[in-house]
Each structure stands twice: as C-alpha cells, then as structure tokens.
Coordinates of N, CA and C and ligand atoms in Angstrom, one line a residue:
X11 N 137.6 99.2 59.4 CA 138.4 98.9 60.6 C 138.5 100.2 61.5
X12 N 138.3 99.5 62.6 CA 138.2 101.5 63.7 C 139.8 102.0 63.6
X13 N 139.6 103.1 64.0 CA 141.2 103.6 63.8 C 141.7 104.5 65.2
X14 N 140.2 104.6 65.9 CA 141.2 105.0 67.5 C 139.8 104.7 68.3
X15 N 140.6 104.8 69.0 CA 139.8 104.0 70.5 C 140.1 104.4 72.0
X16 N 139.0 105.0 72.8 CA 139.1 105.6 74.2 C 139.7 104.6 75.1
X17 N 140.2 104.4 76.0 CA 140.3 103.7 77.1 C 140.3 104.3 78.1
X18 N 139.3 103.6 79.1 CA 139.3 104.0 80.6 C 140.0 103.5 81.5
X19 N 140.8 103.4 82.3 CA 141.6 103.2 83.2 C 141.9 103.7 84.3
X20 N 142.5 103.3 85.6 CA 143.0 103.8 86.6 C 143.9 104.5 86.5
X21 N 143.9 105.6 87.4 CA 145.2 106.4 88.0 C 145.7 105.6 88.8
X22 N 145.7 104.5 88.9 CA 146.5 103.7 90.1 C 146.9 102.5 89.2
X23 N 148.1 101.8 89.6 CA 148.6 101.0 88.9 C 147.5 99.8 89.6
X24 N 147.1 99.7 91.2 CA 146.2 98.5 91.2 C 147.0 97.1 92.0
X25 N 146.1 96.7 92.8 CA 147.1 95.4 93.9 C 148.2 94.1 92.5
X26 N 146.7 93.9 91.7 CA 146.7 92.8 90.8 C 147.6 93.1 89.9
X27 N 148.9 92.4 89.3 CA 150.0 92.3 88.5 C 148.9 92.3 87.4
X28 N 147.8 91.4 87.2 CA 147.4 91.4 85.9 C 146.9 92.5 85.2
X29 N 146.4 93.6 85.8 CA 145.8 94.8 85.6 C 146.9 95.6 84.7
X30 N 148.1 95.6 85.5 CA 149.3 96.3 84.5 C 149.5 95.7 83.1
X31 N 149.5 94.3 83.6 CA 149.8 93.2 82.1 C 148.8 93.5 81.2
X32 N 147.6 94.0 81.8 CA 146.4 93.8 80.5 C 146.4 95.5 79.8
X33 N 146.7 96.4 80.8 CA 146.8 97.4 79.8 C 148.4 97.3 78.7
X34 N 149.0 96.8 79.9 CA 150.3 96.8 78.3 C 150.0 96.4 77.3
X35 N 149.3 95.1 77.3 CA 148.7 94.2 75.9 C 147.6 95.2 75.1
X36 N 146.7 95.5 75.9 CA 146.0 96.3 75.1 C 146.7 97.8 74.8
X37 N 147.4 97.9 75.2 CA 148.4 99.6 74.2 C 149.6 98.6 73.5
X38 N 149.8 97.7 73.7 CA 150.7 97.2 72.4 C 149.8 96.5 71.2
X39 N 148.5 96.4 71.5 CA 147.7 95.8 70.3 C 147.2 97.0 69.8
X40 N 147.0 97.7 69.8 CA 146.3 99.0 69.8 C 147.4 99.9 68.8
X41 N 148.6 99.5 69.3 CA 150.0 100.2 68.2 C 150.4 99.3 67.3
X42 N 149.9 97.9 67.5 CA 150.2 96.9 66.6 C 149.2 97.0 65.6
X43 N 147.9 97.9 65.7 CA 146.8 97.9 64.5 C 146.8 98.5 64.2
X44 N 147.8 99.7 64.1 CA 147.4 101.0 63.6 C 147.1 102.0 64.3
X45 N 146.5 102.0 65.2 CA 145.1 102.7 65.7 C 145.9 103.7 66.7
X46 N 144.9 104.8 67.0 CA 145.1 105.7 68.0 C 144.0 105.6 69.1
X47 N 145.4 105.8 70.1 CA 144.2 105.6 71.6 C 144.2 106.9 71.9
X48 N 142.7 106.9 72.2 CA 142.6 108.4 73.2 C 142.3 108.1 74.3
X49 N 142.9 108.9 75.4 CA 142.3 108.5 76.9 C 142.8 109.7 77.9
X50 N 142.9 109.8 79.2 CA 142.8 111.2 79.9 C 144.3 111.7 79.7
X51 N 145.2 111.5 79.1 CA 146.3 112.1 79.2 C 147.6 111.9 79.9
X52 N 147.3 111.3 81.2 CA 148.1 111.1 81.9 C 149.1 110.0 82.2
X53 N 150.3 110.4 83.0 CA 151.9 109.3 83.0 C 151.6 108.3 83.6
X54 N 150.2 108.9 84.8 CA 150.2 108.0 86.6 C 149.4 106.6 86.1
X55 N 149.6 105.5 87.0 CA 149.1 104.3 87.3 C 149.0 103.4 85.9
X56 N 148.0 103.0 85.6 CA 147.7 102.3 84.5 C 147.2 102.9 83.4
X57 N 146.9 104.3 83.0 CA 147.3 104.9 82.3 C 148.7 105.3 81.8
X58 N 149.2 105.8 82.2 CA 150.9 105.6 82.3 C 151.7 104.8 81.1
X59 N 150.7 103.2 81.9 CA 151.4 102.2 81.4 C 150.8 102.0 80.2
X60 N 149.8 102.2 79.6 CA 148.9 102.4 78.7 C 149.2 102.9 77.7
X61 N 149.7 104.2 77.6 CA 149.9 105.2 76.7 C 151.6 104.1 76.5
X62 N 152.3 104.3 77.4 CA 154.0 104.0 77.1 C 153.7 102.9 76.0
X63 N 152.6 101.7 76.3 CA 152.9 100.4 75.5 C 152.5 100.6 73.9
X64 N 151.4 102.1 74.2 CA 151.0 102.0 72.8 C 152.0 102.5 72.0
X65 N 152.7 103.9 72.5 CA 153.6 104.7 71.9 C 155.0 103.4 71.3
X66 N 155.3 103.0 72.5 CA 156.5 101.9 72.0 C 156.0 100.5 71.2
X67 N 154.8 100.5 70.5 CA 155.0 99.8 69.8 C 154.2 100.3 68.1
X68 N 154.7 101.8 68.5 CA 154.5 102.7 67.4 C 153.4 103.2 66.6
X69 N 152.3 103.0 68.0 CA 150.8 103.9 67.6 C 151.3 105.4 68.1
X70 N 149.8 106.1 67.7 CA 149.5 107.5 68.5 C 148.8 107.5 69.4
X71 N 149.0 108.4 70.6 CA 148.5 109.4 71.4 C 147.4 110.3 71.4
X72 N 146.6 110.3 71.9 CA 145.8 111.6 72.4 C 145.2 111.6 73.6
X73 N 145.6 112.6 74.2 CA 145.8 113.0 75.9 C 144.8 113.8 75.9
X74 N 143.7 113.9 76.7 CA 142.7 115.1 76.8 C 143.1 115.6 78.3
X75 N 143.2 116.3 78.8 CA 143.5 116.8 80.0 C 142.9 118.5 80.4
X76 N 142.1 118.3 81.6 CA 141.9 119.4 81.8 C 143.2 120.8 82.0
X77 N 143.7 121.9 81.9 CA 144.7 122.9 82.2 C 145.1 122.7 83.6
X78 N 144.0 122.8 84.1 CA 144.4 122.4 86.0 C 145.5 121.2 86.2
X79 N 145.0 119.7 85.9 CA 145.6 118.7 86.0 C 147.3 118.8 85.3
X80 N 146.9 119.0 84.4 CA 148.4 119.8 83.4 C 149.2 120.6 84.0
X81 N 148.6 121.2 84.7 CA 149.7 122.2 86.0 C 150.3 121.5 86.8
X82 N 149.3 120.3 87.0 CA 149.7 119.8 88.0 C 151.1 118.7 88.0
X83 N 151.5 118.7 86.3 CA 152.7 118.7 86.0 C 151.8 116.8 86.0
X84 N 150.5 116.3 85.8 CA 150.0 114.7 85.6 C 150.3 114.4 84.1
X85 N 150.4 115.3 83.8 CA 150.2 114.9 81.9 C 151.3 114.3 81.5
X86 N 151.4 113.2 80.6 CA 152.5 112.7 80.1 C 152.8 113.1 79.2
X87 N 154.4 113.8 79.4 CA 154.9 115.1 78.7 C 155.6 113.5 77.2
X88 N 155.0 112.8 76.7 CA 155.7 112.2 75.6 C 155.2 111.9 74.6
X89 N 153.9 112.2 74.8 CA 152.1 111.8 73.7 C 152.5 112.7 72.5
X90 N 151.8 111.8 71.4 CA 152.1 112.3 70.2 C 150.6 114.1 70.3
X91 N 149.9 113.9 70.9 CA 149.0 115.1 70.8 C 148.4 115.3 72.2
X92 N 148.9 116.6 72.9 CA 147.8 116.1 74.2 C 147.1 117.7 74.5
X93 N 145.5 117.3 74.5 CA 144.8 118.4 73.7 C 144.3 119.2 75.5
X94 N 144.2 120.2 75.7 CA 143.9 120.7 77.1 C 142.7 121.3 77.0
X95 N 141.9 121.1 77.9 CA 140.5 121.7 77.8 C 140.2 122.3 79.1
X96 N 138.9 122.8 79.2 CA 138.9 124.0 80.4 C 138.0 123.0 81.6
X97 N 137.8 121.7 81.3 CA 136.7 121.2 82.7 C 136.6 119.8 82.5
X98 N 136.6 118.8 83.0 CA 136.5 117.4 83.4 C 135.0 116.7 82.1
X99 N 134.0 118.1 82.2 CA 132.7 117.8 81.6 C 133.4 117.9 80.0
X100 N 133.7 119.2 79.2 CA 134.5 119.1 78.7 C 135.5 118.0 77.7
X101 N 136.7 117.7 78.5 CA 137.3 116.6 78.2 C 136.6 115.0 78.0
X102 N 135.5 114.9 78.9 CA 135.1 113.6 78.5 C 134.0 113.8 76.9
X103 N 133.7 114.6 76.6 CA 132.9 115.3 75.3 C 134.0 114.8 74.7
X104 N 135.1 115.5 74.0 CA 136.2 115.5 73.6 C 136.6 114.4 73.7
X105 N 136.9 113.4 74.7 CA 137.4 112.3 74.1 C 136.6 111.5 73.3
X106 N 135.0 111.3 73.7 CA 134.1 110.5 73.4 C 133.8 110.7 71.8
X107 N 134.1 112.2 71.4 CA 134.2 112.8 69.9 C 135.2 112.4 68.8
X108 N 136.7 112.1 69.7 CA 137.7 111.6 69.1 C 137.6 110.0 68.9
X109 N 137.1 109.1 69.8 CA 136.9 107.9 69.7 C 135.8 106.9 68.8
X110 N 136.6 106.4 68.0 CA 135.2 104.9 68.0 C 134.9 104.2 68.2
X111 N 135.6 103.9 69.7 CA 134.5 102.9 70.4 C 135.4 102.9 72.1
X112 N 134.8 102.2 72.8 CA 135.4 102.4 74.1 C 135.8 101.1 74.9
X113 N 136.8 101.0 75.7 CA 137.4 100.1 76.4 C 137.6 100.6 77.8
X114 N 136.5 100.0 78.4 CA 137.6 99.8 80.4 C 138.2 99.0 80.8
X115 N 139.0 99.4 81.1 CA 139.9 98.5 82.0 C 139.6 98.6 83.2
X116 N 140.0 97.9 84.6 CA 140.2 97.8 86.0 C 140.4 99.1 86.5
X117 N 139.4 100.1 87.2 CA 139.9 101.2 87.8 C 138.7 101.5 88.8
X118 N 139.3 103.2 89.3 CA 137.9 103.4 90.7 C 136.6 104.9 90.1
X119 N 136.9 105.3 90.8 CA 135.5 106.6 90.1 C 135.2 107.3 89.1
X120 N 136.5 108.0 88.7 CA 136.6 108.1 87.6 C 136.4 107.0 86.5
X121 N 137.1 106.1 86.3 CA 136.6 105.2 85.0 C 135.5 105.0 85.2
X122 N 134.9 104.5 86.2 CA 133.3 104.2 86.5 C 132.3 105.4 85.8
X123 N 132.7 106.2 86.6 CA 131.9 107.6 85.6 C 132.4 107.4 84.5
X124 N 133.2 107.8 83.7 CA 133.5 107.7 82.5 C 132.9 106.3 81.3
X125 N 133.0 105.2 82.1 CA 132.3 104.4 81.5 C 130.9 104.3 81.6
X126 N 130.0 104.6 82.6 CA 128.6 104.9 82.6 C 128.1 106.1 81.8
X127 N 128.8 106.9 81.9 CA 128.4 108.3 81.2 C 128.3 107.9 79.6
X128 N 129.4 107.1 79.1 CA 129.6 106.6 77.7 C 128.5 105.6 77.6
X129 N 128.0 105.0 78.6 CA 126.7 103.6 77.9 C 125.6 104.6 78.0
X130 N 125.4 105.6 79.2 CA 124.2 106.7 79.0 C 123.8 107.5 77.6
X131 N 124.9 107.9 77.2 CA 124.6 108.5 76.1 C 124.6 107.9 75.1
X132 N 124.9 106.4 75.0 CA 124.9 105.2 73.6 C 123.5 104.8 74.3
X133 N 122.9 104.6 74.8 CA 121.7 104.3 75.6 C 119.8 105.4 75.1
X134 N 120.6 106.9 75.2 CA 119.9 108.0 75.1 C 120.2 108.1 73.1
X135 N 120.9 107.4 72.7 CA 121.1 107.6 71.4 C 122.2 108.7 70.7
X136 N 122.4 108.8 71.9 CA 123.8 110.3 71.1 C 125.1 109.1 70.6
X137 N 125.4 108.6 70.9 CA 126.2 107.9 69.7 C 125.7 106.2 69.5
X138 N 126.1 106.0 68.5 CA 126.5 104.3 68.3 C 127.5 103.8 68.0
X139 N 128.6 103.9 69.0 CA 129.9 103.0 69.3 C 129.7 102.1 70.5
X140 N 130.9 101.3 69.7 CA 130.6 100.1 70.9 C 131.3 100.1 72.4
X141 N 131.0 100.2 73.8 CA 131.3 100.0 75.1 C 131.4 98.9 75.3
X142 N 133.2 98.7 75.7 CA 133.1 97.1 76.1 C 134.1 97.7 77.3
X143 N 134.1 96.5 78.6 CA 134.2 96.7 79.6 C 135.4 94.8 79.8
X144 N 137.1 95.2 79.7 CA 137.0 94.0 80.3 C 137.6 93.4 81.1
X145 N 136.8 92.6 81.7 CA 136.7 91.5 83.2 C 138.1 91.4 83.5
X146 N 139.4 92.3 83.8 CA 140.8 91.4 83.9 C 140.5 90.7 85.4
X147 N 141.0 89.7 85.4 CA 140.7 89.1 87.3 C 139.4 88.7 87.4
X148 N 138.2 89.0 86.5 CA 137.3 88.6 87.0 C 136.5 90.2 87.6
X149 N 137.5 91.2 87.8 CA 137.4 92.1 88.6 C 136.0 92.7 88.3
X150 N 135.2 93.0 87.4 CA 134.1 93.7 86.9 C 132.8 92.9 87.2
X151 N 133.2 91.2 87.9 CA 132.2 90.3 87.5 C 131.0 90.7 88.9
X152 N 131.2 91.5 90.2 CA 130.4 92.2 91.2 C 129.3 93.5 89.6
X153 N 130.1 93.9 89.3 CA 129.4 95.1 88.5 C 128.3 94.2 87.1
X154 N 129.0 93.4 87.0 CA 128.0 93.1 86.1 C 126.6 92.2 86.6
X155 N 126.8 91.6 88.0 CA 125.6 91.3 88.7 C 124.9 92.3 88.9
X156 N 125.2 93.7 89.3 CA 124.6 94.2 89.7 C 123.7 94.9 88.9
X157 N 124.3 95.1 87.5 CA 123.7 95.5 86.1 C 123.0 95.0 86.1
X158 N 122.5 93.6 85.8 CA 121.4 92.6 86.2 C 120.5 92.6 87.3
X159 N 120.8 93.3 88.2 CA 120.0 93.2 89.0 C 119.0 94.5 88.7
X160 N 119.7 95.2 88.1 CA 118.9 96.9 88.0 C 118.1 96.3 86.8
X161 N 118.3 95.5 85.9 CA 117.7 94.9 85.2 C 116.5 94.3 85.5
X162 N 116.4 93.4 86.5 CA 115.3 92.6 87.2 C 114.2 93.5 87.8
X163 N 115.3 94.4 88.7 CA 114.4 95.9 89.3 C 113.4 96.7 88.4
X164 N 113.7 96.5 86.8 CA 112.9 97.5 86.0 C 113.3 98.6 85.7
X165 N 114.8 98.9 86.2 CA 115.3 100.4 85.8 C 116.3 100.8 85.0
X166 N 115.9 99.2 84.3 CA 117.1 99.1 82.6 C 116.9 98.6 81.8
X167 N 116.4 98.7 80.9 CA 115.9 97.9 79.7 C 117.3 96.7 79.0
X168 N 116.8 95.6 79.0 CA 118.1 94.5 78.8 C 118.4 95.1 76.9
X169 N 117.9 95.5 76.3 CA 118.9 96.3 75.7 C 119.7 97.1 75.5
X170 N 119.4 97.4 76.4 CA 120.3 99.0 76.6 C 121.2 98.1 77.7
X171 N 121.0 97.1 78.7 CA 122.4 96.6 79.3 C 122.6 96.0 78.8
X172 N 122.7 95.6 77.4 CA 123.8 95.1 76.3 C 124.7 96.0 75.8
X173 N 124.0 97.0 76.0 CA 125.2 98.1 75.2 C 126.4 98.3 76.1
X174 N 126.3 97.5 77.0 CA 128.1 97.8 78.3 C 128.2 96.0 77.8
X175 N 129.2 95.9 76.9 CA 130.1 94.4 76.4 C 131.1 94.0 77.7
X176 N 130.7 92.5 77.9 CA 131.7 92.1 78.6 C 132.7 91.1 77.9
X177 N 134.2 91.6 78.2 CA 135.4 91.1 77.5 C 136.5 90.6 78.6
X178 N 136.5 88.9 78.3 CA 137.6 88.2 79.1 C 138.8 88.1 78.9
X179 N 139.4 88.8 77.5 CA 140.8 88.3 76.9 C 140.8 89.5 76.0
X180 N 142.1 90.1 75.4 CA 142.4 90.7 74.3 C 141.5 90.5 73.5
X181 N 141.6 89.2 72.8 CA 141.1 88.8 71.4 C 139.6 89.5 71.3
X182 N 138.8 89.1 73.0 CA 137.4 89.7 73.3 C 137.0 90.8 73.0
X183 N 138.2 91.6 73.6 CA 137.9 93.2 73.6 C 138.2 93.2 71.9
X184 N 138.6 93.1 71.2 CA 138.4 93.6 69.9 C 137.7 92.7 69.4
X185 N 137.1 91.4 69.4 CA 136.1 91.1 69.0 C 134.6 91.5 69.4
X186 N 134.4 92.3 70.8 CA 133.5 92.7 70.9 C 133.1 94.3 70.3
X187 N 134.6 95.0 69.8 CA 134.6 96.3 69.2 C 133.8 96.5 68.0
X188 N 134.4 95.0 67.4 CA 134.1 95.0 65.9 C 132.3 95.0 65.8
X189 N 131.5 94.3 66.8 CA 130.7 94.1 66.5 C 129.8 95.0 66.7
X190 N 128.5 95.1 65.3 CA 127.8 96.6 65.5 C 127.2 97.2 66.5
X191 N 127.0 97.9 66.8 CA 125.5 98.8 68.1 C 124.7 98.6 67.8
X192 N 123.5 97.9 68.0 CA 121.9 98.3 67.9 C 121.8 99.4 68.4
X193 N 121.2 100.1 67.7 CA 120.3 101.1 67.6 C 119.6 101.3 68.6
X194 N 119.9 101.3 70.2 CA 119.3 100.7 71.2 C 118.7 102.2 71.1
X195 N 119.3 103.3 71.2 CA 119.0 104.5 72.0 C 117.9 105.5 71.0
X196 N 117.7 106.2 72.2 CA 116.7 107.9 71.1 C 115.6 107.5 71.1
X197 N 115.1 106.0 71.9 CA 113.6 106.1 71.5 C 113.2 105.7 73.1
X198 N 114.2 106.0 74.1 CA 113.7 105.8 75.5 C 113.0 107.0 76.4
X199 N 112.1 106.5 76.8 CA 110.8 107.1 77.5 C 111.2 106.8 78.9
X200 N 111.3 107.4 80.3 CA 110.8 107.1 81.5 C 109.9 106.7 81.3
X201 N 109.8 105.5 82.1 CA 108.6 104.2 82.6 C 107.9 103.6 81.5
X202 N 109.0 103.6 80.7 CA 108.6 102.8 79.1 C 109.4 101.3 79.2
X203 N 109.7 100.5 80.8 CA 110.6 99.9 80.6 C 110.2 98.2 80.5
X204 N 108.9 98.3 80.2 CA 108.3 96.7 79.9 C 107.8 97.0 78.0
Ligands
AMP350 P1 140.2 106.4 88.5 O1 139.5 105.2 87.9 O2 139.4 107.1 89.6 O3 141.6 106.2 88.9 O4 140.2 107.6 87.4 C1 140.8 107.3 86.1 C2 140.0 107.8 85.0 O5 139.5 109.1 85.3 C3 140.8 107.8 83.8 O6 140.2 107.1 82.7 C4 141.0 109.3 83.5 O7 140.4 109.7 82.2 C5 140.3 110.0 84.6 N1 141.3 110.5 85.6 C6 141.3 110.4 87.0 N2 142.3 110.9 87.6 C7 143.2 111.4 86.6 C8 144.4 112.1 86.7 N3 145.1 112.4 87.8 N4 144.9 112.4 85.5 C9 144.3 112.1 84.4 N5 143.1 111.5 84.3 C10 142.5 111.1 85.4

C-alpha cells in the first residue's frame, strides 16, 4: 500500500464550491489511510484546504517550499515537516522523490507544469509512479481532448498518454493509484512515434 502521495493544486480556492469539497475529501482520505501528503507547502487556496483536512484527520505533512516563498510568510506554519529548498526546479525534484504517486486537482500554471513535468519524466522513464489527474466539475475534460488530439497529431505515443489517469470520484483517484505503471518510458526516441 503507498504511504504518501504528491498533490497538485491551486493557490486559489477556485469559482466552483466543488473544487474545495474535493480537496477536503481527498486530505481527509489521505489521513484516513495513513498516508503522508506531500505538496508545495502552502496555507493559500486549495492547498490550504488540503493540507488542514489531512492534518485534522490525523495524517502527515510535507511542505516543500522554496526560502523565497517562506519569506514571503505563504508556508503553512502547522505542517508536520516543511522542508525549504533553494529554487522552484529544486522543490519539484524533491517533492517527486518523496512521493509515490501523484494527484491533480483543479488549478492554473503551476499545477499544470507540475503535472506535465511529472507525466514527462514517467514518460522519459525516470520514474514509474502513477499520475492521476481528477476531473472535479468535469473541469480537466477541455485538457484531456486536447491530449488526444496531440495524440492524433503524432506528437504522443497513446502509451505514454495513458500514463496521465483520468479520475471522476475519490474512490477513482485511489483506484487509479493502485494500479501499476507500464513501463512506458526510457525507450522513447524522437520520431519513433508510429
Ligand atoms: P497554481 O495552479 O498556478 O495556483 O499553482 C499551484 C501549484 O504550484 C501548487 O501545486 C504548488 O506546488 C505551486 N505553487 C504555486 N504558487 C504557490 C505558492 N504561492 N505557494 C506554494 N506553492 C505554490
């Protein structure tokens, strides 16, 4: 059974009521299994809410946060560990190192980077954990067309866009956790994509 797990999320709590509800559930399931979440550190938006639901229903913490942002007085000063690093490049290494597997939630550039950067390198073969991504609202269902479409285009191998999981409910996202990684990555070539 995994025993901590990244989550991506907004610095913004987000228009949609459901987006807050879905990270509470997922940091109170998350404290309800044991498990430790790691994710950027911070009090703001849906992170915030994230970290509070896991802590209050008696998981751990781990906050990666650049020194800068930490100045900036964003870190939530209540995490059971919150580790500071020197650069954004950095912290995402670090989180991806502490984690066995990955969750997005609803968010803007950041999570986006952060969740692309995580399928790239499960893609390129530097890890095999599992990336699951999920749909609250439907909200991700524009991104996953368009995944498909880069697909159609030829500039994705439909293996490798399996390795970004789409998850409609709680139960999803940890049912899609559990399930292994193919071995997609380490053996991709530019214009090896037929
Ligand atoms: P965004 O989706 O643009 O709101 O960015 C949120 C994601 O990027 C989170 O998963 C964080 O790891 C990181 N991030 C962006 N802004 C912050 C911030 N002010 N404090 C901590 N992490 C942040």
């Amino acid at each position: 059974m995994m025993e901590s797990v990244c989550v991506y999320c907004g610095s913004n709590p987000g228009f949609d009521p459901a987006f807050r509800a879905a990270a509470v559930s997922l940091g109170t399931e998350i404290g309800r299994r044991g498990m430790r979440l790691v994710y950027g550190g911070s009090h703001l938006g849906m992170m915030g809410v994230l970290a509070d639901a896991v802590l209050a229903s008696g998981g751990k913490v781990t906050g990666v946060m650049p020194a800068l942002l930490v100045e900036k007085e964003a870190a939530h000063r209540g995490l059971t560990d919150l580790r500071t690093v020197h650069s954004m490049h950095e912290r995402k290494l670090l989180m991806a190192d502490l984690a066995e597997g990955f969750v997005s939630l609803p968010g803007g550039y950041g999570t986006l980077d952060e969740t692309f950067e995580i399928a790239t390198w499960s893609q390129l073969g530097l890890h095999a954990k599992p990336v699951v991504l999920w749909n609250v609202s439907g909200f991700y269902d524009p991104l996953f067309t368009f995944l498909d479409g880069i697909v159609s285009a030829g500039l994705l191998r439909p293996q490798h866009r399996a390795l970004v999981r789409r998850a409609s409910s709680l139960e999803e996202v940890f049912a899609r956790l559990a399930e292994p990684v193919e071995a997609g990555g380490g053996k991709w070539l530019p214009g090896d994509l037929r």
